Amino acid sequence: MNWVIQENKFCEEQISRMGNRMLCGNGYLGIRGTLEEYRKEQMPAINLAGIYDQVGSGWREPLNAPNVLYTYIVVDGKKYTLPETEPLEHHMELDFRHGIFSRETSWKTDRGIVTVRSEHFACRDEVHRIAMQYQVTADFHAEVELYTGIDGDVWDIHGPHYDTLESAEEQGCSQMQEAAYENQGRSQMQGAAHENQGCIRMRGVTHEKGDTVDALETVTADFPCERHLAAGEKEILRRITFVTEIGRSYYIEKTAVIFTSKDEGWNLQRAHRMLQESKVAGYDALKESHCRKWEEKWAVSEVEIDGDEEAMKALNYSIYHLLSIAPTHASNMSIPARGLSGQTYKGAVFWDTEMFMLDFFLFTDPDVARSLMKYRVDTLDGALEKAAHYGYEGAFYAWESQEGGFDACSDYNVTDVFTGRPQRTYFKDKQYHISAAVVYGIMRYTQVTGDQTLLQEGGLKTVIECANFYYSLLLKKAAGDFYEIRDVIGPDEYHERVNNNAYTNRMAKFVFQSAAKLLKNLESEAAGQEYQVDELIHRFEDAAAHIYLPKPDQDGVIEQFDGYSRLEDASLDEVRSRLLHEKEYWGGAYGVAAETKVIKQADVVTMLNLFSQEYEPEILKKNWEYYEPRTEHGSSLSSCMYAMLACKCNMPQKAYPFFMNSARADLKDGGKEWAGLVYIGGTHPAAAGGAYMTAIEGFGGISVEDGTVRSAAVLPEGWNKMKFHICCRNIRYAVEVGRQGTKITEEGNVHSDAL
Ligand code: IFM
């Protein structure tokens, strides 16, 4: 398979999409697939995981580090950069087997052609490190000024987040570097009296909490040159000058290190040491060990599909994105809805993680799965506070969770395109299903890994507090005999504040059942003392038995919420034609979809997918067929749920386009970039996770029951065979799914810190 995606011409309109599509990341940081010369208007970013800042009343969002890759050339006194100067040729590519971005751009100057070629990567083996190689070639004796350094004027949506930016030149690297050059017999860097062989550094101090972000970089050149240092208010740059020999390539290698005040054990000394070691090693060696680490990842993550190269590429590209944002460096960190591609959705964690991404990590790297769920367990206090704030009991998790479980979701989460005014939305107040996703994740983690320690380390308490939350939501009519949950938003966000959403109610039942089951198995006396176990079991069993779940009607259709069936049955095209503005929000009080049956994303279908064994196959199919034409798929989370349910209905051909839609979420053009006037572009890790689940659990039919891996495959046409690895209960299996059956072979124990 070809592991490269490429762009062969420059298109200014595509800058933002390419930034997402060609992202390199290592879980600690994500480098957008942008060019070295880009300024904040072109949205370059080195997006950092788990560190946030808020300025004034703007949204709290994750930080982008000072741009350590910032580099451009001036030839014969004229600047050659994109998008300003039209290129003769331009090529960009991402090697997604190894997370390496590269570009090659040629410009025609008055005296000849000059070409820049570069590549960079976010080191996989050392997540604080970035490496870049930059090369200049000309077919004439060009007078080149190469500027390279750190740009602190970073792209922000609600910034600027650095109140102060201080930069400095440091000599920390020079001695080691000289020794290294001598050892390797490489030519010494030459330069003028003011040449800098050390490193340069920039420190940003954040507005809200005074957190610091340190970015350091060092550069080596393989040719005689002059160097000067120039520091501006928000940038610190080297100016490297040389005259080219015809056809010779002039290389610089840059290594950068980034750390923040939140990173335990990190300080400037350590950063200097890492820069020095990296310089000694040299770019090629860094690249080699980075690639080796990626190969280790692929050895357990790659999915081979015999018979469908396009699907295999899209699927593994999705897996690449999941691997690029996995917090392998942390033990209680989760993944934002837009990964590490920027500040969209406030860099917050949504239900996307548990319901869409978790399975990939469970099956390939259970330590990461544990970290994702431990993040929820460790942010329980935030959820308890949120519930209390709204007058409920237990744990109501943040719809958009940042550190400590802080809910970053604003009461006004969409901006009206007509008035420019913020619109009141109820995502934060009413998407109760988020707490159920947390419970689902904890239970699924425990079921697949068999690891009980998460429950012991707070997971049990989390499940019980979520059950308490749903219990406090229950309402019963004086003469009624079932419990209702009113005034909610289900997964379909276009219909706000509805009663008895089928998905929410069934998930609440799942939470009650899970809590009761865990309490019944409770052996720990400590937990027994903390809770009135018998009373809670009785309460949750009663709630599970009596919560209202809408039943299929005479046509087999399950009503999404009370009164849904009475809404206008306008077609998707009809509803779309009512838009007055292309960026208009479809939901909310006046949205075009609100009074119709058109829904944003899979809702009943998501519920049926999770609880398919409780329904007749005919009911699953009827609901799929009823809801699909009424679904806008306005969220990238939607398609995979339709794909998976189609597999469960034995309709792999119907599933296939939805699967491809998920797998290609970050490859195709045309995805939504706006909700009202709010930018929502970025990568789509939930869709990537959904594509993985569809391939493995849908087409491959893989399920885990009582620690045993089973398969009931339904391969789509053209797929002769699938090969992949999964782990379950500390054992890794090689799986081969063919048309004649499935072979599951034990490969050995999983090396895991947690298990
Ligand atoms: O979590 C989703 C939600 O379901 C739909 N809007 C976008 C969110 C983040 O992906």
PDB file of N, CA, C and O in Angstrom, residues 647-692:
ATOM      1  N   CYS A 647     -24.108  -3.276   9.303  1.00  0.00           N
ATOM      2  CA  CYS A 647     -23.406  -4.570   9.411  1.00  0.00           C
ATOM      3  C   CYS A 647     -24.217  -5.524  10.287  1.00  0.00           C
ATOM      4  O   CYS A 647     -24.349  -6.713   9.975  1.00  0.00           O
ATOM      5  N   LYS A 648     -24.762  -4.982  11.374  1.00  0.00           N
ATOM      6  CA  LYS A 648     -25.540  -5.856  12.266  1.00  0.00           C
ATOM      7  C   LYS A 648     -26.823  -6.330  11.599  1.00  0.00           C
ATOM      8  O   LYS A 648     -27.414  -7.326  12.007  1.00  0.00           O
ATOM      9  N   CYS A 649     -27.280  -5.588  10.595  1.00  0.00           N
ATOM     10  CA  CYS A 649     -28.475  -6.006   9.846  1.00  0.00           C
ATOM     11  C   CYS A 649     -28.068  -6.858   8.640  1.00  0.00           C
ATOM     12  O   CYS A 649     -28.875  -7.063   7.722  1.00  0.00           O
ATOM     13  N   ASN A 650     -26.809  -7.257   8.599  1.00  0.00           N
ATOM     14  CA  ASN A 650     -26.292  -8.045   7.486  1.00  0.00           C
ATOM     15  C   ASN A 650     -26.436  -7.319   6.145  1.00  0.00           C
ATOM     16  O   ASN A 650     -26.817  -7.903   5.136  1.00  0.00           O
ATOM     17  N   MET A 651     -26.137  -6.009   6.164  1.00  0.00           N
ATOM     18  CA  MET A 651     -26.215  -5.223   4.924  1.00  0.00           C
ATOM     19  C   MET A 651     -24.848  -4.563   4.682  1.00  0.00           C
ATOM     20  O   MET A 651     -24.742  -3.326   4.697  1.00  0.00           O
ATOM     21  N   PRO A 652     -23.787  -5.356   4.457  1.00  0.00           N
ATOM     22  CA  PRO A 652     -22.460  -4.751   4.331  1.00  0.00           C
ATOM     23  C   PRO A 652     -22.360  -3.757   3.177  1.00  0.00           C
ATOM     24  O   PRO A 652     -21.605  -2.789   3.256  1.00  0.00           O
ATOM     25  N   GLN A 653     -23.153  -3.978   2.110  1.00  0.00           N
ATOM     26  CA  GLN A 653     -23.072  -3.053   0.976  1.00  0.00           C
ATOM     27  C   GLN A 653     -23.639  -1.692   1.337  1.00  0.00           C
ATOM     28  O   GLN A 653     -23.163  -0.668   0.879  1.00  0.00           O
ATOM     29  N   LYS A 654     -24.675  -1.709   2.191  1.00  0.00           N
ATOM     30  CA  LYS A 654     -25.233  -0.419   2.638  1.00  0.00           C
ATOM     31  C   LYS A 654     -24.265   0.245   3.611  1.00  0.00           C
ATOM     32  O   LYS A 654     -24.176   1.462   3.693  1.00  0.00           O
ATOM     33  N   ALA A 655     -23.560  -0.578   4.371  1.00  0.00           N
ATOM     34  CA  ALA A 655     -22.629  -0.026   5.363  1.00  0.00           C
ATOM     35  C   ALA A 655     -21.435   0.642   4.688  1.00  0.00           C
ATOM     36  O   ALA A 655     -20.905   1.632   5.188  1.00  0.00           O
ATOM     37  N   TYR A 656     -21.037   0.079   3.547  1.00  0.00           N
ATOM     38  CA  TYR A 656     -19.762   0.467   2.950  1.00  0.00           C
ATOM     39  C   TYR A 656     -19.601   1.980   2.713  1.00  0.00           C
ATOM     40  O   TYR A 656     -18.605   2.563   3.148  1.00  0.00           O
ATOM     41  N   PRO A 657     -20.560   2.658   2.043  1.00  0.00           N
ATOM     42  CA  PRO A 657     -20.336   4.095   1.815  1.00  0.00           C
ATOM     43  C   PRO A 657     -20.258   4.898   3.119  1.00  0.00           C
ATOM     44  O   PRO A 657     -19.543   5.894   3.186  1.00  0.00           O
ATOM     45  N   PHE A 658     -20.972   4.445   4.136  1.00  0.00           N
ATOM     46  CA  PHE A 658     -20.913   5.165   5.425  1.00  0.00           C
ATOM     47  C   PHE A 658     -19.559   4.930   6.095  1.00  0.00           C
ATOM     48  O   PHE A 658     -18.985   5.825   6.705  1.00  0.00           O
ATOM     49  N   PHE A 659     -19.065   3.714   5.939  1.00  0.00           N
ATOM     50  CA  PHE A 659     -17.725   3.413   6.457  1.00  0.00           C
ATOM     51  C   PHE A 659     -16.686   4.300   5.768  1.00  0.00           C
ATOM     52  O   PHE A 659     -15.838   4.927   6.412  1.00  0.00           O
ATOM     53  N   MET A 660     -16.777   4.375   4.441  1.00  0.00           N
ATOM     54  CA  MET A 660     -15.797   5.173   3.694  1.00  0.00           C
ATOM     55  C   MET A 660     -15.908   6.653   4.063  1.00  0.00           C
ATOM     56  O   MET A 660     -14.919   7.365   4.122  1.00  0.00           O
ATOM     57  N   ASN A 661     -17.116   7.072   4.298  1.00  0.00           N
ATOM     58  CA  ASN A 661     -17.328   8.458   4.689  1.00  0.00           C
ATOM     59  C   ASN A 661     -16.597   8.766   6.002  1.00  0.00           C
ATOM     60  O   ASN A 661     -15.978   9.818   6.157  1.00  0.00           O
ATOM     61  N   SER A 662     -16.650   7.840   6.931  1.00  0.00           N
ATOM     62  CA  SER A 662     -15.938   8.031   8.205  1.00  0.00           C
ATOM     63  C   SER A 662     -14.435   7.952   7.993  1.00  0.00           C
ATOM     64  O   SER A 662     -13.688   8.794   8.495  1.00  0.00           O
ATOM     65  N   ALA A 663     -14.018   6.937   7.248  1.00  0.00           N
ATOM     66  CA  ALA A 663     -12.572   6.732   7.073  1.00  0.00           C
ATOM     67  C   ALA A 663     -11.945   7.886   6.299  1.00  0.00           C
ATOM     68  O   ALA A 663     -10.767   8.194   6.465  1.00  0.00           O
ATOM     69  N   ARG A 664     -12.746   8.543   5.463  1.00  0.00           N
ATOM     70  CA  ARG A 664     -12.213   9.637   4.638  1.00  0.00           C
ATOM     71  C   ARG A 664     -12.533  11.017   5.216  1.00  0.00           C
ATOM     72  O   ARG A 664     -12.338  12.028   4.541  1.00  0.00           O
ATOM     73  N   ALA A 665     -12.999  11.057   6.458  1.00  0.00           N
ATOM     74  CA  ALA A 665     -13.436  12.341   7.035  1.00  0.00           C
ATOM     75  C   ALA A 665     -12.369  13.421   6.917  1.00  0.00           C
ATOM     76  O   ALA A 665     -12.680  14.585   6.676  1.00  0.00           O
ATOM     77  N   ASP A 666     -11.109  13.040   7.061  1.00  0.00           N
ATOM     78  CA  ASP A 666     -10.050  14.052   6.973  1.00  0.00           C
ATOM     79  C   ASP A 666      -9.326  14.036   5.632  1.00  0.00           C
ATOM     80  O   ASP A 666      -8.345  14.744   5.438  1.00  0.00           O
ATOM     81  N   LEU A 667      -9.818  13.218   4.712  1.00  0.00           N
ATOM     82  CA  LEU A 667      -9.194  13.164   3.387  1.00  0.00           C
ATOM     83  C   LEU A 667     -10.029  13.890   2.352  1.00  0.00           C
ATOM     84  O   LEU A 667      -9.527  14.389   1.357  1.00  0.00           O
ATOM     85  N   LYS A 668     -11.336  13.917   2.600  1.00  0.00           N
ATOM     86  CA  LYS A 668     -12.220  14.481   1.572  1.00  0.00           C
ATOM     87  C   LYS A 668     -12.426  15.978   1.810  1.00  0.00           C
ATOM     88  O   LYS A 668     -12.277  16.463   2.928  1.00  0.00           O
ATOM     89  N   ASP A 669     -12.789  16.668   0.753  1.00  0.00           N
ATOM     90  CA  ASP A 669     -13.134  18.079   0.884  1.00  0.00           C
ATOM     91  C   ASP A 669     -14.612  18.176   1.214  1.00  0.00           C
ATOM     92  O   ASP A 669     -15.366  17.223   1.034  1.00  0.00           O
ATOM     93  N   GLY A 670     -15.012  19.319   1.686  1.00  0.00           N
ATOM     94  CA  GLY A 670     -16.451  19.577   1.814  1.00  0.00           C
ATOM     95  C   GLY A 670     -17.039  19.321   3.176  1.00  0.00           C
ATOM     96  O   GLY A 670     -18.221  19.539   3.376  1.00  0.00           O
ATOM     97  N   GLY A 671     -16.240  18.856   4.161  1.00  0.00           N
ATOM     98  CA  GLY A 671     -16.793  18.688   5.514  1.00  0.00           C
ATOM     99  C   GLY A 671     -17.158  20.054   6.102  1.00  0.00           C
ATOM    100  O   GLY A 671     -16.699  21.087   5.622  1.00  0.00           O
ATOM    101  N   LYS A 672     -17.975  20.021   7.121  1.00  0.00           N
ATOM    102  CA  LYS A 672     -18.437  21.286   7.710  1.00  0.00           C
ATOM    103  C   LYS A 672     -17.302  22.015   8.422  1.00  0.00           C
ATOM    104  O   LYS A 672     -16.597  21.413   9.220  1.00  0.00           O
ATOM    105  N   GLU A 673     -17.143  23.290   8.173  1.00  0.00           N
ATOM    106  CA  GLU A 673     -16.115  24.066   8.880  1.00  0.00           C
ATOM    107  C   GLU A 673     -16.725  25.150   9.749  1.00  0.00           C
ATOM    108  O   GLU A 673     -16.013  25.846  10.463  1.00  0.00           O
ATOM    109  N   TRP A 674     -18.039  25.299   9.671  1.00  0.00           N
ATOM    110  CA  TRP A 674     -18.690  26.370  10.426  1.00  0.00           C
ATOM    111  C   TRP A 674     -19.982  25.885  11.067  1.00  0.00           C
ATOM    112  O   TRP A 674     -20.729  25.132  10.467  1.00  0.00           O
ATOM    113  N   ALA A 675     -20.253  26.352  12.306  1.00  0.00           N
ATOM    114  CA  ALA A 675     -21.579  26.216  12.932  1.00  0.00           C
ATOM    115  C   ALA A 675     -21.964  27.643  13.252  1.00  0.00           C
ATOM    116  O   ALA A 675     -21.395  28.253  14.157  1.00  0.00           O
ATOM    117  N   GLY A 676     -22.899  28.180  12.481  1.00  0.00           N
ATOM    118  CA  GLY A 676     -23.117  29.617  12.586  1.00  0.00           C
ATOM    119  C   GLY A 676     -21.805  30.288  12.210  1.00  0.00           C
ATOM    120  O   GLY A 676     -21.160  29.903  11.237  1.00  0.00           O
ATOM    121  N   LEU A 677     -21.372  31.258  12.999  1.00  0.00           N
ATOM    122  CA  LEU A 677     -20.115  31.925  12.673  1.00  0.00           C
ATOM    123  C   LEU A 677     -18.942  31.356  13.456  1.00  0.00           C
ATOM    124  O   LEU A 677     -17.890  31.971  13.530  1.00  0.00           O
ATOM    125  N   VAL A 678     -19.145  30.188  14.036  1.00  0.00           N
ATOM    126  CA  VAL A 678     -18.076  29.598  14.841  1.00  0.00           C
ATOM    127  C   VAL A 678     -17.300  28.572  14.003  1.00  0.00           C
ATOM    128  O   VAL A 678     -17.897  27.676  13.404  1.00  0.00           O
ATOM    129  N   TYR A 679     -15.980  28.739  13.960  1.00  0.00           N
ATOM    130  CA  TYR A 679     -15.134  27.836  13.187  1.00  0.00           C
ATOM    131  C   TYR A 679     -15.080  26.470  13.872  1.00  0.00           C
ATOM    132  O   TYR A 679     -14.768  26.388  15.057  1.00  0.00           O
ATOM    133  N   ILE A 680     -15.402  25.402  13.148  1.00  0.00           N
ATOM    134  CA  ILE A 680     -15.378  24.068  13.756  1.00  0.00           C
ATOM    135  C   ILE A 680     -14.483  23.109  12.967  1.00  0.00           C
ATOM    136  O   ILE A 680     -14.592  21.898  13.083  1.00  0.00           O
ATOM    137  N   GLY A 681     -13.597  23.674  12.145  1.00  0.00           N
ATOM    138  CA  GLY A 681     -12.699  22.827  11.346  1.00  0.00           C
ATOM    139  C   GLY A 681     -11.628  22.180  12.206  1.00  0.00           C
ATOM    140  O   GLY A 681     -11.353  22.601  13.319  1.00  0.00           O
ATOM    141  N   GLY A 682     -11.009  21.169  11.665  1.00  0.00           N
ATOM    142  CA  GLY A 682      -9.954  20.444  12.388  1.00  0.00           C
ATOM    143  C   GLY A 682     -10.008  18.992  11.977  1.00  0.00           C
ATOM    144  O   GLY A 682     -10.753  18.626  11.061  1.00  0.00           O
ATOM    145  N   THR A 683      -9.239  18.153  12.634  1.00  0.00           N
ATOM    146  CA  THR A 683      -9.304  16.724  12.321  1.00  0.00           C
ATOM    147  C   THR A 683     -10.494  16.096  13.038  1.00  0.00           C
ATOM    148  O   THR A 683     -11.080  16.699  13.942  1.00  0.00           O
ATOM    149  N   HIS A 684     -10.840  14.879  12.636  1.00  0.00           N
ATOM    150  CA  HIS A 684     -12.058  14.237  13.131  1.00  0.00           C
ATOM    151  C   HIS A 684     -11.758  12.859  13.726  1.00  0.00           C
ATOM    152  O   HIS A 684     -12.093  11.817  13.132  1.00  0.00           O
ATOM    153  N   PRO A 685     -11.121  12.843  14.878  1.00  0.00           N
ATOM    154  CA  PRO A 685     -10.722  11.548  15.440  1.00  0.00           C
ATOM    155  C   PRO A 685     -11.883  10.615  15.777  1.00  0.00           C
ATOM    156  O   PRO A 685     -11.709   9.389  15.752  1.00  0.00           O
ATOM    157  N   ALA A 686     -13.065  11.180  16.074  1.00  0.00           N
ATOM    158  CA  ALA A 686     -14.197  10.293  16.370  1.00  0.00           C
ATOM    159  C   ALA A 686     -14.588   9.521  15.105  1.00  0.00           C
ATOM    160  O   ALA A 686     -14.910   8.328  15.160  1.00  0.00           O
ATOM    161  N   ALA A 687     -14.541  10.212  13.966  1.00  0.00           N
ATOM    162  CA  ALA A 687     -14.852   9.525  12.703  1.00  0.00           C
ATOM    163  C   ALA A 687     -13.793   8.465  12.433  1.00  0.00           C
ATOM    164  O   ALA A 687     -14.096   7.345  11.976  1.00  0.00           O
ATOM    165  N   ALA A 688     -12.537   8.793  12.747  1.00  0.00           N
ATOM    166  CA  ALA A 688     -11.447   7.826  12.547  1.00  0.00           C
ATOM    167  C   ALA A 688     -11.688   6.593  13.422  1.00  0.00           C
ATOM    168  O   ALA A 688     -11.569   5.445  12.961  1.00  0.00           O
ATOM    169  N   GLY A 689     -12.055   6.833  14.675  1.00  0.00           N
ATOM    170  CA  GLY A 689     -12.342   5.718  15.585  1.00  0.00           C
ATOM    171  C   GLY A 689     -13.554   4.932  15.107  1.00  0.00           C
ATOM    172  O   GLY A 689     -13.602   3.701  15.203  1.00  0.00           O
ATOM    173  N   GLY A 690     -14.538   5.654  14.561  1.00  0.00           N
ATOM    174  CA  GLY A 690     -15.746   4.999  14.054  1.00  0.00           C
ATOM    175  C   GLY A 690     -15.431   4.118  12.849  1.00  0.00           C
ATOM    176  O   GLY A 690     -16.006   3.034  12.676  1.00  0.00           O
ATOM    177  N   ALA A 691     -14.500   4.583  12.013  1.00  0.00           N
ATOM    178  CA  ALA A 691     -14.098   3.779  10.851  1.00  0.00           C
ATOM    179  C   ALA A 691     -13.428   2.493  11.339  1.00  0.00           C
ATOM    180  O   ALA A 691     -13.678   1.399  10.817  1.00  0.00           O
ATOM    181  N   TYR A 692     -12.573   2.638  12.348  1.00  0.00           N
ATOM    182  CA  TYR A 692     -11.899   1.452  12.906  1.00  0.00           C
ATOM    183  C   TYR A 692     -12.928   0.475  13.470  1.00  0.00           C
ATOM    184  O   TYR A 692     -12.887  -0.728  13.187  1.00  0.00           O
TER     185      TYR A 692
END
